[in-house]
Amino acid sequence: MKNSSIFEKKPNELFFISGPCAIESRSFALETAEELKEIFSNAGLKFVYKSSFDKANRSSNSSFRGVGIEHGLSILDEIRNKFEIPVLTDVHETWQIKEVASVVDAMQTPAFLCRQTDFIEAIASAGKPVNFKKGQFLSPWDMKNVLEKARAAAKSSGVPYDHFAVCERGTTFGYGNLVVDMRGLQIMSETTEAPVIFDATHSVQLPGANGVSSGGQRQYVPHLARAAVATGAVSGVFMETHPDPDRAPCDGPNMLHFSNLPNLLAELKSIYCVVNSK
């Protein structure tokens, strides 16, 4: 598959990035990937399976982080080949980039690292599509600087630099709360000239709300997702999902249950087609 096709905006094709926050085990990952493939196939929508081998930016050192890079990448590679679906995962350290890029179809940068120049340049030079998440502390137009760093690094390394995307995941509003300015989606699209992805589940996160972990308000995910798609500025939607979010070891409060997906996907597909039909 061509790298650029993953994040490319098409008039009648809204794409999704979806999966559990973290890889909990091999069997869990395979089961969720298979079920999500069926859900998105029935909806007539393309999706990229996302799950993290490590969640380094946790609230507490007692929080669940994942299965580690070696085991995690072997699981993602198995999912990619067995189910013939593209896979994406987070990268937290520069030393991880080469190994991760050799397995996955796309990579994602944690929002907190959007200002780390060496990290941005390194991941942009790896030759794989990258979803750059906007930090909760940045304005939408600041993402232009992130993309300029990435594109310059990719160009100097001789790798394609037209397959980067930028991702909105809310802006810090006081303590332990995030808000989404829907104007920001269009602003990021215009200033970065890159596909825009809306992170519907992390946008309802309540950072650190539970003391040693973050809280969330998953009941608002459908509302924000519908609003984001209706702006006409997004190419895709990122939604972390889980078969039993209340028992998930991380980010459960803001993940959607698999059972909530079919109706929401149908709604988002309809909205996208109407908005982008002109």
PDB file of C-alpha atoms in Angstrom:
ATOM      1  CA  MET A   1       0.000   0.000   0.000  1.00  0.00           C
ATOM      2  CA  LYS A   2       1.146   3.559  -0.676  1.00  0.00           C
ATOM      3  CA  ASN A   3       2.028   5.549   2.425  1.00  0.00           C
ATOM      4  CA  SER A   4       0.157   8.637   1.291  1.00  0.00           C
ATOM      5  CA  SER A   5      -3.116   6.746   0.910  1.00  0.00           C
ATOM      6  CA  ILE A   6      -3.584   6.295   4.659  1.00  0.00           C
ATOM      7  CA  PHE A   7      -4.243   9.947   5.517  1.00  0.00           C
ATOM      8  CA  GLU A   8      -5.321  11.211   2.103  1.00  0.00           C
ATOM      9  CA  LYS A   9      -8.569  13.159   2.044  1.00  0.00           C
ATOM     10  CA  LYS A  10     -11.139  11.846  -0.425  1.00  0.00           C
ATOM     11  CA  PRO A  11     -14.570  13.389  -1.127  1.00  0.00           C
ATOM     12  CA  ASN A  12     -16.644  10.367  -0.143  1.00  0.00           C
ATOM     13  CA  GLU A  13     -14.252   8.414   2.078  1.00  0.00           C
ATOM     14  CA  LEU A  14     -13.979   9.310   5.726  1.00  0.00           C
ATOM     15  CA  PHE A  15     -11.314   7.133   7.348  1.00  0.00           C
ATOM     16  CA  PHE A  16     -10.883   6.112  10.960  1.00  0.00           C
ATOM     17  CA  ILE A  17      -8.103   5.267  13.376  1.00  0.00           C
ATOM     18  CA  SER A  18      -9.530   2.965  16.010  1.00  0.00           C
ATOM     19  CA  GLY A  19      -8.581   0.385  18.603  1.00  0.00           C
ATOM     20  CA  PRO A  20      -7.883  -0.036  22.322  1.00  0.00           C
ATOM     21  CA  CYS A  21      -5.607   2.486  24.001  1.00  0.00           C
ATOM     22  CA  ALA A  22      -2.984  -0.131  24.818  1.00  0.00           C
ATOM     23  CA  ILE A  23      -2.116  -3.676  23.799  1.00  0.00           C
ATOM     24  CA  GLU A  24      -3.238  -5.698  26.801  1.00  0.00           C
ATOM     25  CA  SER A  25      -2.224  -9.132  25.483  1.00  0.00           C
ATOM     26  CA  ARG A  26      -1.762 -10.960  22.189  1.00  0.00           C
ATOM     27  CA  SER A  27      -5.154 -12.679  22.336  1.00  0.00           C
ATOM     28  CA  PHE A  28      -6.907  -9.444  23.299  1.00  0.00           C
ATOM     29  CA  ALA A  29      -5.319  -7.531  20.422  1.00  0.00           C
ATOM     30  CA  LEU A  30      -6.145 -10.194  17.837  1.00  0.00           C
ATOM     31  CA  GLU A  31      -9.740 -10.479  19.018  1.00  0.00           C
ATOM     32  CA  THR A  32     -10.315  -6.713  19.004  1.00  0.00           C
ATOM     33  CA  ALA A  33      -8.683  -6.266  15.597  1.00  0.00           C
ATOM     34  CA  GLU A  34     -10.856  -8.975  14.085  1.00  0.00           C
ATOM     35  CA  GLU A  35     -14.035  -7.526  15.596  1.00  0.00           C
ATOM     36  CA  LEU A  36     -13.197  -3.983  14.539  1.00  0.00           C
ATOM     37  CA  LYS A  37     -12.436  -5.124  11.000  1.00  0.00           C
ATOM     38  CA  GLU A  38     -15.917  -6.629  10.814  1.00  0.00           C
ATOM     39  CA  ILE A  39     -17.568  -3.503  12.274  1.00  0.00           C
ATOM     40  CA  PHE A  40     -15.850  -1.120   9.855  1.00  0.00           C
ATOM     41  CA  SER A  41     -16.319  -3.467   6.902  1.00  0.00           C
ATOM     42  CA  ASN A  42     -20.050  -3.628   7.594  1.00  0.00           C
ATOM     43  CA  ALA A  43     -20.093   0.162   7.751  1.00  0.00           C
ATOM     44  CA  GLY A  44     -18.262   0.430   4.430  1.00  0.00           C
ATOM     45  CA  LEU A  45     -15.476   2.478   6.001  1.00  0.00           C
ATOM     46  CA  LYS A  46     -11.704   2.205   6.001  1.00  0.00           C
ATOM     47  CA  PHE A  47      -9.867   2.088   9.291  1.00  0.00           C
ATOM     48  CA  VAL A  48      -6.369   1.809  10.703  1.00  0.00           C
ATOM     49  CA  TYR A  49      -5.982  -0.397  13.777  1.00  0.00           C
ATOM     50  CA  LYS A  50      -4.342   1.541  16.587  1.00  0.00           C
ATOM     51  CA  SER A  51      -3.002   0.250  19.876  1.00  0.00           C
ATOM     52  CA  SER A  52       0.088   1.179  21.885  1.00  0.00           C
ATOM     53  CA  PHE A  53       2.878  -1.123  23.007  1.00  0.00           C
ATOM     54  CA  ASP A  54       3.814   1.464  25.633  1.00  0.00           C
ATOM     55  CA  LYS A  55       1.978   4.390  27.184  1.00  0.00           C
ATOM     56  CA  ALA A  56       4.843   6.396  28.593  1.00  0.00           C
ATOM     57  CA  ASN A  57       2.881   9.546  29.482  1.00  0.00           C
ATOM     58  CA  ARG A  58       0.931   8.112  32.417  1.00  0.00           C
ATOM     59  CA  SER A  59      -0.434  10.022  35.426  1.00  0.00           C
ATOM     60  CA  SER A  60       1.266   7.688  37.913  1.00  0.00           C
ATOM     61  CA  ASN A  61       4.148   5.220  37.911  1.00  0.00           C
ATOM     62  CA  SER A  62       1.639   2.598  39.021  1.00  0.00           C
ATOM     63  CA  SER A  63      -0.407   3.003  35.829  1.00  0.00           C
ATOM     64  CA  PHE A  64      -0.529   0.256  33.196  1.00  0.00           C
ATOM     65  CA  ARG A  65       1.848   0.993  30.322  1.00  0.00           C
ATOM     66  CA  GLY A  66       1.537  -1.926  27.922  1.00  0.00           C
ATOM     67  CA  VAL A  67       3.419  -5.035  26.813  1.00  0.00           C
ATOM     68  CA  GLY A  68       6.654  -3.410  25.644  1.00  0.00           C
ATOM     69  CA  ILE A  69       8.128  -2.701  22.221  1.00  0.00           C
ATOM     70  CA  GLU A  70       9.362  -6.171  21.224  1.00  0.00           C
ATOM     71  CA  HIS A  71       6.207  -8.076  22.138  1.00  0.00           C
ATOM     72  CA  GLY A  72       3.952  -5.232  21.035  1.00  0.00           C
ATOM     73  CA  LEU A  73       5.442  -4.927  17.561  1.00  0.00           C
ATOM     74  CA  SER A  74       5.258  -8.677  17.000  1.00  0.00           C
ATOM     75  CA  ILE A  75       1.537  -8.513  17.837  1.00  0.00           C
ATOM     76  CA  LEU A  76       0.924  -5.564  15.518  1.00  0.00           C
ATOM     77  CA  ASP A  77       2.825  -7.310  12.741  1.00  0.00           C
ATOM     78  CA  GLU A  78       0.652 -10.404  13.203  1.00  0.00           C
ATOM     79  CA  ILE A  79      -2.527  -8.309  13.083  1.00  0.00           C
ATOM     80  CA  ARG A  80      -1.339  -6.529   9.937  1.00  0.00           C
ATOM     81  CA  ASN A  81      -0.620  -9.764   8.093  1.00  0.00           C
ATOM     82  CA  LYS A  82      -3.409 -11.976   9.421  1.00  0.00           C
ATOM     83  CA  PHE A  83      -6.274  -9.517   8.927  1.00  0.00           C
ATOM     84  CA  GLU A  84      -4.746  -7.434   6.106  1.00  0.00           C
ATOM     85  CA  ILE A  85      -5.438  -4.138   7.825  1.00  0.00           C
ATOM     86  CA  PRO A  86      -3.010  -1.238   8.316  1.00  0.00           C
ATOM     87  CA  VAL A  87      -1.700  -0.668  11.843  1.00  0.00           C
ATOM     88  CA  LEU A  88      -0.579   2.430  13.726  1.00  0.00           C
ATOM     89  CA  THR A  89       1.064   2.931  17.102  1.00  0.00           C
ATOM     90  CA  ASP A  90       2.527   5.683  19.276  1.00  0.00           C
ATOM     91  CA  VAL A  91       6.257   6.326  19.443  1.00  0.00           C
ATOM     92  CA  HIS A  92       7.646   8.002  22.557  1.00  0.00           C
ATOM     93  CA  GLU A  93      11.423   7.908  22.114  1.00  0.00           C
ATOM     94  CA  THR A  94      13.762   8.652  19.225  1.00  0.00           C
ATOM     95  CA  TRP A  95      15.507   5.272  19.589  1.00  0.00           C
ATOM     96  CA  GLN A  96      12.188   3.466  18.992  1.00  0.00           C
ATOM     97  CA  ILE A  97      11.484   5.033  15.593  1.00  0.00           C
ATOM     98  CA  LYS A  98      13.511   2.801  13.270  1.00  0.00           C
ATOM     99  CA  GLU A  99      12.245  -0.421  14.839  1.00  0.00           C
ATOM    100  CA  VAL A 100       8.613   0.722  14.872  1.00  0.00           C
ATOM    101  CA  ALA A 101       8.776   2.029  11.297  1.00  0.00           C
ATOM    102  CA  SER A 102       9.945  -1.393  10.086  1.00  0.00           C
ATOM    103  CA  VAL A 103       6.646  -2.952  11.210  1.00  0.00           C
ATOM    104  CA  VAL A 104       3.753  -0.473  11.144  1.00  0.00           C
ATOM    105  CA  ASP A 105       1.996   1.362   8.329  1.00  0.00           C
ATOM    106  CA  ALA A 106       1.898   4.674  10.191  1.00  0.00           C
ATOM    107  CA  MET A 107       3.190   6.233  13.386  1.00  0.00           C
ATOM    108  CA  GLN A 108       1.769   8.734  15.827  1.00  0.00           C
ATOM    109  CA  THR A 109       3.436  11.294  18.064  1.00  0.00           C
ATOM    110  CA  PRO A 110       2.123  11.876  21.595  1.00  0.00           C
ATOM    111  CA  ALA A 111       0.673  15.356  22.031  1.00  0.00           C
ATOM    112  CA  PHE A 112       3.168  16.244  24.761  1.00  0.00           C
ATOM    113  CA  LEU A 113       6.085  15.779  22.318  1.00  0.00           C
ATOM    114  CA  CYS A 114       4.920  18.119  19.566  1.00  0.00           C
ATOM    115  CA  ARG A 115       7.595  20.685  20.512  1.00  0.00           C
ATOM    116  CA  GLN A 116      10.500  18.214  20.728  1.00  0.00           C
ATOM    117  CA  THR A 117      12.422  19.193  17.608  1.00  0.00           C
ATOM    118  CA  ASP A 118      14.865  16.272  17.480  1.00  0.00           C
ATOM    119  CA  PHE A 119      12.032  13.799  17.944  1.00  0.00           C
ATOM    120  CA  ILE A 120       9.849  15.428  15.282  1.00  0.00           C
ATOM    121  CA  GLU A 121      12.701  15.529  12.779  1.00  0.00           C
ATOM    122  CA  ALA A 122      13.649  11.907  13.444  1.00  0.00           C
ATOM    123  CA  ILE A 123      10.161  10.471  13.054  1.00  0.00           C
ATOM    124  CA  ALA A 124       9.508  12.570   9.954  1.00  0.00           C
ATOM    125  CA  SER A 125      12.645  11.139   8.339  1.00  0.00           C
ATOM    126  CA  ALA A 126      11.626   7.507   8.862  1.00  0.00           C
ATOM    127  CA  GLY A 127       9.691   7.283   5.584  1.00  0.00           C
ATOM    128  CA  LYS A 128       6.328   6.355   7.060  1.00  0.00           C
ATOM    129  CA  PRO A 129       3.112   8.404   7.411  1.00  0.00           C
ATOM    130  CA  VAL A 130       2.952  10.251  10.727  1.00  0.00           C
ATOM    131  CA  ASN A 131      -0.032  11.619  12.620  1.00  0.00           C
ATOM    132  CA  PHE A 132       1.246  14.623  14.570  1.00  0.00           C
ATOM    133  CA  LYS A 133      -0.962  15.281  17.580  1.00  0.00           C
ATOM    134  CA  LYS A 134      -1.450  18.889  18.634  1.00  0.00           C
ATOM    135  CA  GLY A 135      -0.364  19.531  22.195  1.00  0.00           C
ATOM    136  CA  GLN A 136      -3.078  20.551  24.642  1.00  0.00           C
ATOM    137  CA  PHE A 137      -1.062  23.750  25.159  1.00  0.00           C
ATOM    138  CA  LEU A 138      -0.766  24.806  21.503  1.00  0.00           C
ATOM    139  CA  SER A 139      -2.934  27.011  19.347  1.00  0.00           C
ATOM    140  CA  PRO A 140      -4.133  25.488  16.054  1.00  0.00           C
ATOM    141  CA  TRP A 141      -1.873  27.729  13.975  1.00  0.00           C
ATOM    142  CA  ASP A 142       1.191  26.616  15.955  1.00  0.00           C
ATOM    143  CA  MET A 143       0.954  23.230  14.211  1.00  0.00           C
ATOM    144  CA  LYS A 144       2.291  24.928  11.085  1.00  0.00           C
ATOM    145  CA  ASN A 145       5.686  25.111  12.815  1.00  0.00           C
ATOM    146  CA  VAL A 146       5.548  21.403  13.665  1.00  0.00           C
ATOM    147  CA  LEU A 147       4.833  20.504  10.048  1.00  0.00           C
ATOM    148  CA  GLU A 148       7.566  22.810   8.771  1.00  0.00           C
ATOM    149  CA  LYS A 149      10.107  20.995  10.957  1.00  0.00           C
ATOM    150  CA  ALA A 150       8.814  17.625   9.788  1.00  0.00           C
ATOM    151  CA  ARG A 151       8.745  18.476   6.091  1.00  0.00           C
ATOM    152  CA  ALA A 152      12.212  20.018   6.139  1.00  0.00           C
ATOM    153  CA  ALA A 153      13.652  16.953   7.851  1.00  0.00           C
ATOM    154  CA  ALA A 154      11.909  14.568   5.467  1.00  0.00           C
ATOM    155  CA  LYS A 155      13.053  16.520   2.427  1.00  0.00           C
ATOM    156  CA  SER A 156      16.668  16.579   3.566  1.00  0.00           C
ATOM    157  CA  SER A 157      16.491  12.822   4.183  1.00  0.00           C
ATOM    158  CA  GLY A 158      15.098  12.142   0.717  1.00  0.00           C
ATOM    159  CA  VAL A 159      11.837  10.596   1.895  1.00  0.00           C
ATOM    160  CA  PRO A 160       8.263  11.585   0.944  1.00  0.00           C
ATOM    161  CA  TYR A 161       6.927  14.425   3.036  1.00  0.00           C
ATOM    162  CA  ASP A 162       3.373  14.684   1.718  1.00  0.00           C
ATOM    163  CA  HIS A 163       1.888  12.019   3.992  1.00  0.00           C
ATOM    164  CA  PHE A 164       1.828  13.799   7.329  1.00  0.00           C
ATOM    165  CA  ALA A 165      -1.400  14.554   9.173  1.00  0.00           C
ATOM    166  CA  VAL A 166      -2.201  16.826  12.096  1.00  0.00           C
ATOM    167  CA  CYS A 167      -4.514  15.810  14.905  1.00  0.00           C
ATOM    168  CA  GLU A 168      -6.758  17.844  17.212  1.00  0.00           C
ATOM    169  CA  ARG A 169      -7.259  16.411  20.698  1.00  0.00           C
ATOM    170  CA  GLY A 170      -8.528  19.391  22.679  1.00  0.00           C
ATOM    171  CA  THR A 171      -6.967  22.326  24.497  1.00  0.00           C
ATOM    172  CA  THR A 172      -6.310  22.642  28.230  1.00  0.00           C
ATOM    173  CA  PHE A 173      -9.053  24.637  29.924  1.00  0.00           C
ATOM    174  CA  GLY A 174      -8.209  25.240  33.562  1.00  0.00           C
ATOM    175  CA  TYR A 175      -7.244  22.185  35.591  1.00  0.00           C
ATOM    176  CA  GLY A 176      -8.257  18.693  34.526  1.00  0.00           C
ATOM    177  CA  ASN A 177     -10.423  19.729  31.579  1.00  0.00           C
ATOM    178  CA  LEU A 178     -10.164  20.066  27.811  1.00  0.00           C
ATOM    179  CA  VAL A 179     -12.224  21.976  25.280  1.00  0.00           C
ATOM    180  CA  VAL A 180     -12.389  21.739  21.495  1.00  0.00           C
ATOM    181  CA  ASP A 181     -12.542  24.883  19.390  1.00  0.00           C
ATOM    182  CA  MET A 182     -14.091  23.692  16.133  1.00  0.00           C
ATOM    183  CA  ARG A 183     -12.592  26.684  14.340  1.00  0.00           C
ATOM    184  CA  GLY A 184      -9.219  25.110  14.980  1.00  0.00           C
ATOM    185  CA  LEU A 185      -9.907  22.242  12.592  1.00  0.00           C
ATOM    186  CA  GLN A 186     -10.270  24.606   9.639  1.00  0.00           C
ATOM    187  CA  ILE A 187      -7.376  26.754  10.835  1.00  0.00           C
ATOM    188  CA  MET A 188      -5.065  23.738  11.000  1.00  0.00           C
ATOM    189  CA  SER A 189      -6.200  22.606   7.567  1.00  0.00           C
ATOM    190  CA  GLU A 190      -5.467  26.004   6.034  1.00  0.00           C
ATOM    191  CA  THR A 191      -2.188  26.753   7.818  1.00  0.00           C
ATOM    192  CA  THR A 192      -0.568  23.318   7.582  1.00  0.00           C
ATOM    193  CA  GLU A 193      -2.075  22.223   4.235  1.00  0.00           C
ATOM    194  CA  ALA A 194      -2.136  18.719   5.717  1.00  0.00           C
ATOM    195  CA  PRO A 195      -4.993  16.295   6.355  1.00  0.00           C
ATOM    196  CA  VAL A 196      -6.662  16.954   9.699  1.00  0.00           C
ATOM    197  CA  ILE A 197      -7.720  14.153  12.032  1.00  0.00           C
ATOM    198  CA  PHE A 198     -10.060  14.710  14.943  1.00  0.00           C
ATOM    199  CA  ASP A 199      -9.330  12.739  18.106  1.00  0.00           C
ATOM    200  CA  ALA A 200     -12.840  12.320  19.462  1.00  0.00           C
ATOM    201  CA  THR A 201     -12.004  10.256  22.538  1.00  0.00           C
ATOM    202  CA  HIS A 202      -8.980  12.067  23.982  1.00  0.00           C
ATOM    203  CA  SER A 203     -10.886  15.329  23.531  1.00  0.00           C
ATOM    204  CA  VAL A 204     -13.283  14.226  26.282  1.00  0.00           C
ATOM    205  CA  GLN A 205     -10.485  13.145  28.611  1.00  0.00           C
ATOM    206  CA  LEU A 206     -10.243  14.750  32.047  1.00  0.00           C
ATOM    207  CA  PRO A 207      -6.464  14.725  32.638  1.00  0.00           C
ATOM    208  CA  GLY A 208      -5.498  13.523  36.114  1.00  0.00           C
ATOM    209  CA  ALA A 209      -9.092  13.767  37.301  1.00  0.00           C
ATOM    210  CA  ASN A 210      -8.904  10.524  39.285  1.00  0.00           C
ATOM    211  CA  GLY A 211      -5.723  11.411  41.128  1.00  0.00           C
ATOM    212  CA  VAL A 212      -3.507   8.593  39.856  1.00  0.00           C
ATOM    213  CA  SER A 213      -5.264   8.342  36.496  1.00  0.00           C
ATOM    214  CA  SER A 214      -7.259  10.428  34.046  1.00  0.00           C
ATOM    215  CA  GLY A 215     -11.024  10.514  33.885  1.00  0.00           C
ATOM    216  CA  GLY A 216     -13.235  11.062  30.894  1.00  0.00           C
ATOM    217  CA  GLN A 217     -16.745  11.702  29.585  1.00  0.00           C
ATOM    218  CA  ARG A 218     -17.281   9.203  26.795  1.00  0.00           C
ATOM    219  CA  GLN A 219     -20.964  10.162  26.530  1.00  0.00           C
ATOM    220  CA  TYR A 220     -19.872  13.304  24.663  1.00  0.00           C
ATOM    221  CA  VAL A 221     -17.736  11.530  22.052  1.00  0.00           C
ATOM    222  CA  PRO A 222     -20.587  11.213  19.492  1.00  0.00           C
ATOM    223  CA  HIS A 223     -21.498  14.890  19.850  1.00  0.00           C
ATOM    224  CA  LEU A 224     -17.958  16.133  19.246  1.00  0.00           C
ATOM    225  CA  ALA A 225     -17.331  13.638  16.435  1.00  0.00           C
ATOM    226  CA  ARG A 226     -20.472  14.718  14.576  1.00  0.00           C
ATOM    227  CA  ALA A 227     -19.577  18.392  15.013  1.00  0.00           C
ATOM    228  CA  ALA A 228     -16.013  17.868  13.798  1.00  0.00           C
ATOM    229  CA  VAL A 229     -17.039  15.974  10.673  1.00  0.00           C
ATOM    230  CA  ALA A 230     -19.703  18.598   9.952  1.00  0.00           C
ATOM    231  CA  THR A 231     -17.041  21.328   9.724  1.00  0.00           C
ATOM    232  CA  GLY A 232     -15.846  19.785   6.479  1.00  0.00           C
ATOM    233  CA  ALA A 233     -12.237  20.283   7.585  1.00  0.00           C
ATOM    234  CA  VAL A 234     -11.364  16.757   8.705  1.00  0.00           C
ATOM    235  CA  SER A 235     -10.142  13.807   6.668  1.00  0.00           C
ATOM    236  CA  GLY A 236     -10.465  11.257   9.439  1.00  0.00           C
ATOM    237  CA  VAL A 237     -11.578  10.544  12.973  1.00  0.00           C
ATOM    238  CA  PHE A 238      -9.499   8.934  15.706  1.00  0.00           C
ATOM    239  CA  MET A 239     -11.552   7.041  18.286  1.00  0.00           C
ATOM    240  CA  GLU A 240     -10.093   4.693  20.853  1.00  0.00           C
ATOM    241  CA  THR A 241     -12.493   1.819  21.387  1.00  0.00           C
ATOM    242  CA  HIS A 242     -12.746  -1.178  23.704  1.00  0.00           C
ATOM    243  CA  PRO A 243     -15.055  -4.197  24.212  1.00  0.00           C
ATOM    244  CA  ASP A 244     -15.327  -3.342  27.936  1.00  0.00           C
ATOM    245  CA  PRO A 245     -14.052   0.195  28.593  1.00  0.00           C
ATOM    246  CA  ASP A 246     -14.988   0.202  32.275  1.00  0.00           C
ATOM    247  CA  ARG A 247     -12.453  -2.582  32.818  1.00  0.00           C
ATOM    248  CA  ALA A 248      -9.738  -1.209  30.543  1.00  0.00           C
ATOM    249  CA  PRO A 249      -6.367  -0.736  32.285  1.00  0.00           C
ATOM    250  CA  CYS A 250      -5.909   2.739  30.805  1.00  0.00           C
ATOM    251  CA  ASP A 251      -8.083   5.517  29.342  1.00  0.00           C
ATOM    252  CA  GLY A 252     -11.278   3.530  29.901  1.00  0.00           C
ATOM    253  CA  PRO A 253     -13.447   6.551  30.834  1.00  0.00           C
ATOM    254  CA  ASN A 254     -12.994   8.156  27.412  1.00  0.00           C
ATOM    255  CA  MET A 255     -13.023   5.052  25.187  1.00  0.00           C
ATOM    256  CA  LEU A 256     -16.141   4.002  23.267  1.00  0.00           C
ATOM    257  CA  HIS A 257     -17.686   0.561  23.657  1.00  0.00           C
ATOM    258  CA  PHE A 258     -17.666  -1.499  20.459  1.00  0.00           C
ATOM    259  CA  SER A 259     -21.464  -1.698  20.612  1.00  0.00           C
ATOM    260  CA  ASN A 260     -21.689   2.093  20.195  1.00  0.00           C
ATOM    261  CA  LEU A 261     -19.756   2.101  16.933  1.00  0.00           C
ATOM    262  CA  PRO A 262     -22.178   0.921  14.200  1.00  0.00           C
ATOM    263  CA  ASN A 263     -24.783   3.662  14.646  1.00  0.00           C
ATOM    264  CA  LEU A 264     -22.189   6.389  15.156  1.00  0.00           C
ATOM    265  CA  LEU A 265     -20.194   5.315  12.103  1.00  0.00           C
ATOM    266  CA  ALA A 266     -23.324   5.423   9.962  1.00  0.00           C
ATOM    267  CA  GLU A 267     -24.095   8.944  11.181  1.00  0.00           C
ATOM    268  CA  LEU A 268     -20.554  10.208  10.601  1.00  0.00           C
ATOM    269  CA  LYS A 269     -20.409   8.648   7.151  1.00  0.00           C
ATOM    270  CA  SER A 270     -23.671  10.365   6.169  1.00  0.00           C
ATOM    271  CA  ILE A 271     -22.544  13.743   7.508  1.00  0.00           C
ATOM    272  CA  TYR A 272     -19.190  13.480   5.728  1.00  0.00           C
ATOM    273  CA  CYS A 273     -20.797  12.629   2.389  1.00  0.00           C
ATOM    274  CA  VAL A 274     -23.199  15.557   2.609  1.00  0.00           C
ATOM    275  CA  VAL A 275     -20.545  18.095   3.634  1.00  0.00           C
ATOM    276  CA  ASN A 276     -17.970  16.926   1.060  1.00  0.00           C
ATOM    277  CA  SER A 277     -20.326  16.362  -1.862  1.00  0.00           C
ATOM    278  CA  LYS A 278     -19.997  19.931  -3.099  1.00  0.00           C
TER     279      LYS A 278
END
